[in-house]
Amino acid sequence: RAYDLDNYYGAVIATDGYALLFKFTGGRYVEFGRVQNHPAIKRGNATNRVRFDCVGTQLTLYVNGTPILSAQDGEF
C-alpha cells in the first residue's frame, strides 16, 4: 500500500531465509520486524511465492503460503 513515493509499506525476502517488513513515512525508514533463516523461504534459485496483504491496519507477509511476519499500522 502506497500513499506516494515517500510514504508506503514494503516487504523483502532473500534466498538465504531472511525477510523484512517495513514502511517509509515522510521518506524515513521504519522497520516493523525481520526474521532470519525462516524455513518457509526456499533457498538458492528455487521459486518462492510471495504475498503481502494490507487489510485495514493489519500487514502480513506470506511466503509459500506461510505467514512469516505481521504488524499493525494505520498510517496509510
C-alpha atoms as a PDB file:
ATOM      1  CA  ARG A   1       0.000   0.000   0.000  1.00  0.00           C
ATOM      2  CA  ALA A   2       1.431   3.351  -1.000  1.00  0.00           C
ATOM      3  CA  TYR A   3       0.375   6.918  -0.421  1.00  0.00           C
ATOM      4  CA  ASP A   4       3.149   8.383  -2.573  1.00  0.00           C
ATOM      5  CA  LEU A   5       6.880   7.831  -3.271  1.00  0.00           C
ATOM      6  CA  ASP A   6       7.859   8.875   0.276  1.00  0.00           C
ATOM      7  CA  ASN A   7       5.077   7.074   2.169  1.00  0.00           C
ATOM      8  CA  TYR A   8       4.496   3.349   1.690  1.00  0.00           C
ATOM      9  CA  TYR A   9       4.706  -0.147   3.177  1.00  0.00           C
ATOM     10  CA  GLY A  10       7.110  -2.748   1.867  1.00  0.00           C
ATOM     11  CA  ALA A  11       8.447  -6.244   2.385  1.00  0.00           C
ATOM     12  CA  VAL A  12      11.588  -8.060   1.275  1.00  0.00           C
ATOM     13  CA  ILE A  13      12.680 -11.684   1.203  1.00  0.00           C
ATOM     14  CA  ALA A  14      16.090 -13.102   0.341  1.00  0.00           C
ATOM     15  CA  THR A  15      17.065 -16.604  -0.711  1.00  0.00           C
ATOM     16  CA  ASP A  16      19.103 -17.082   2.461  1.00  0.00           C
ATOM     17  CA  GLY A  17      15.870 -17.196   4.514  1.00  0.00           C
ATOM     18  CA  TYR A  18      15.836 -13.520   5.511  1.00  0.00           C
ATOM     19  CA  ALA A  19      12.624 -11.442   5.461  1.00  0.00           C
ATOM     20  CA  LEU A  20      11.793  -7.858   6.423  1.00  0.00           C
ATOM     21  CA  LEU A  21       8.587  -5.821   6.892  1.00  0.00           C
ATOM     22  CA  PHE A  22       8.913  -2.005   6.833  1.00  0.00           C
ATOM     23  CA  LYS A  23       7.473   1.365   5.903  1.00  0.00           C
ATOM     24  CA  PHE A  24       8.769   4.664   4.633  1.00  0.00           C
ATOM     25  CA  THR A  25       6.995   7.611   6.196  1.00  0.00           C
ATOM     26  CA  GLY A  26       7.979  11.093   5.119  1.00  0.00           C
ATOM     27  CA  GLY A  27      10.988   9.466   3.439  1.00  0.00           C
ATOM     28  CA  ARG A  28      12.088   7.957   6.803  1.00  0.00           C
ATOM     29  CA  TYR A  29      12.605   4.181   7.138  1.00  0.00           C
ATOM     30  CA  VAL A  30      10.736   2.364   9.940  1.00  0.00           C
ATOM     31  CA  GLU A  31      11.223  -1.369  10.433  1.00  0.00           C
ATOM     32  CA  PHE A  32       8.332  -3.465  11.792  1.00  0.00           C
ATOM     33  CA  GLY A  33      10.172  -6.757  12.021  1.00  0.00           C
ATOM     34  CA  ARG A  34      12.603  -9.205  10.472  1.00  0.00           C
ATOM     35  CA  VAL A  35      13.328 -12.919  10.525  1.00  0.00           C
ATOM     36  CA  GLN A  36      16.396 -14.896   9.517  1.00  0.00           C
ATOM     37  CA  ASN A  37      16.628 -18.482   8.286  1.00  0.00           C
ATOM     38  CA  HIS A  38      12.857 -18.884   8.054  1.00  0.00           C
ATOM     39  CA  PRO A  39      12.045 -22.428   6.900  1.00  0.00           C
ATOM     40  CA  ALA A  40       9.192 -21.270   4.617  1.00  0.00           C
ATOM     41  CA  ILE A  41      11.651 -19.430   2.329  1.00  0.00           C
ATOM     42  CA  LYS A  42      13.164 -21.698  -0.306  1.00  0.00           C
ATOM     43  CA  ARG A  43      16.890 -21.247  -0.746  1.00  0.00           C
ATOM     44  CA  GLY A  44      19.114 -20.656  -3.751  1.00  0.00           C
ATOM     45  CA  ASN A  45      17.497 -20.474  -7.192  1.00  0.00           C
ATOM     46  CA  ALA A  46      14.198 -22.019  -6.048  1.00  0.00           C
ATOM     47  CA  THR A  47      10.988 -20.117  -6.733  1.00  0.00           C
ATOM     48  CA  ASN A  48       9.173 -18.513  -3.783  1.00  0.00           C
ATOM     49  CA  ARG A  49       5.565 -17.370  -3.880  1.00  0.00           C
ATOM     50  CA  VAL A  50       5.289 -14.076  -2.008  1.00  0.00           C
ATOM     51  CA  ARG A  51       2.082 -12.373  -0.858  1.00  0.00           C
ATOM     52  CA  PHE A  52       1.863  -9.117   1.096  1.00  0.00           C
ATOM     53  CA  ASP A  53      -1.585  -8.302   2.477  1.00  0.00           C
ATOM     54  CA  CYS A  54      -2.528  -4.828   3.694  1.00  0.00           C
ATOM     55  CA  VAL A  55      -6.038  -5.236   5.095  1.00  0.00           C
ATOM     56  CA  GLY A  56      -7.206  -2.358   7.233  1.00  0.00           C
ATOM     57  CA  THR A  57      -4.406  -1.802   9.744  1.00  0.00           C
ATOM     58  CA  GLN A  58      -3.085  -5.397   9.515  1.00  0.00           C
ATOM     59  CA  LEU A  59       0.035  -6.022   7.391  1.00  0.00           C
ATOM     60  CA  THR A  60       1.015  -9.645   6.743  1.00  0.00           C
ATOM     61  CA  LEU A  61       3.840 -11.111   4.667  1.00  0.00           C
ATOM     62  CA  TYR A  62       3.341 -14.672   3.393  1.00  0.00           C
ATOM     63  CA  VAL A  63       5.958 -16.847   1.737  1.00  0.00           C
ATOM     64  CA  ASN A  64       4.870 -20.076   0.065  1.00  0.00           C
ATOM     65  CA  GLY A  65       1.501 -19.859   1.855  1.00  0.00           C
ATOM     66  CA  THR A  66       3.008 -19.392   5.336  1.00  0.00           C
ATOM     67  CA  PRO A  67       2.551 -16.104   7.235  1.00  0.00           C
ATOM     68  CA  ILE A  68       6.050 -15.167   8.394  1.00  0.00           C
ATOM     69  CA  LEU A  69       5.758 -11.535   9.534  1.00  0.00           C
ATOM     70  CA  SER A  70       2.887  -9.294  10.578  1.00  0.00           C
ATOM     71  CA  ALA A  71       2.372  -5.844  12.051  1.00  0.00           C
ATOM     72  CA  GLN A  72      -0.380  -3.370  12.834  1.00  0.00           C
ATOM     73  CA  ASP A  73      -0.145   0.147  11.418  1.00  0.00           C
ATOM     74  CA  GLY A  74      -2.851   2.579  10.361  1.00  0.00           C
ATOM     75  CA  GLU A  75      -0.825   5.445   8.957  1.00  0.00           C
ATOM     76  CA  PHE A  76      -1.586   4.850   5.258  1.00  0.00           C
END
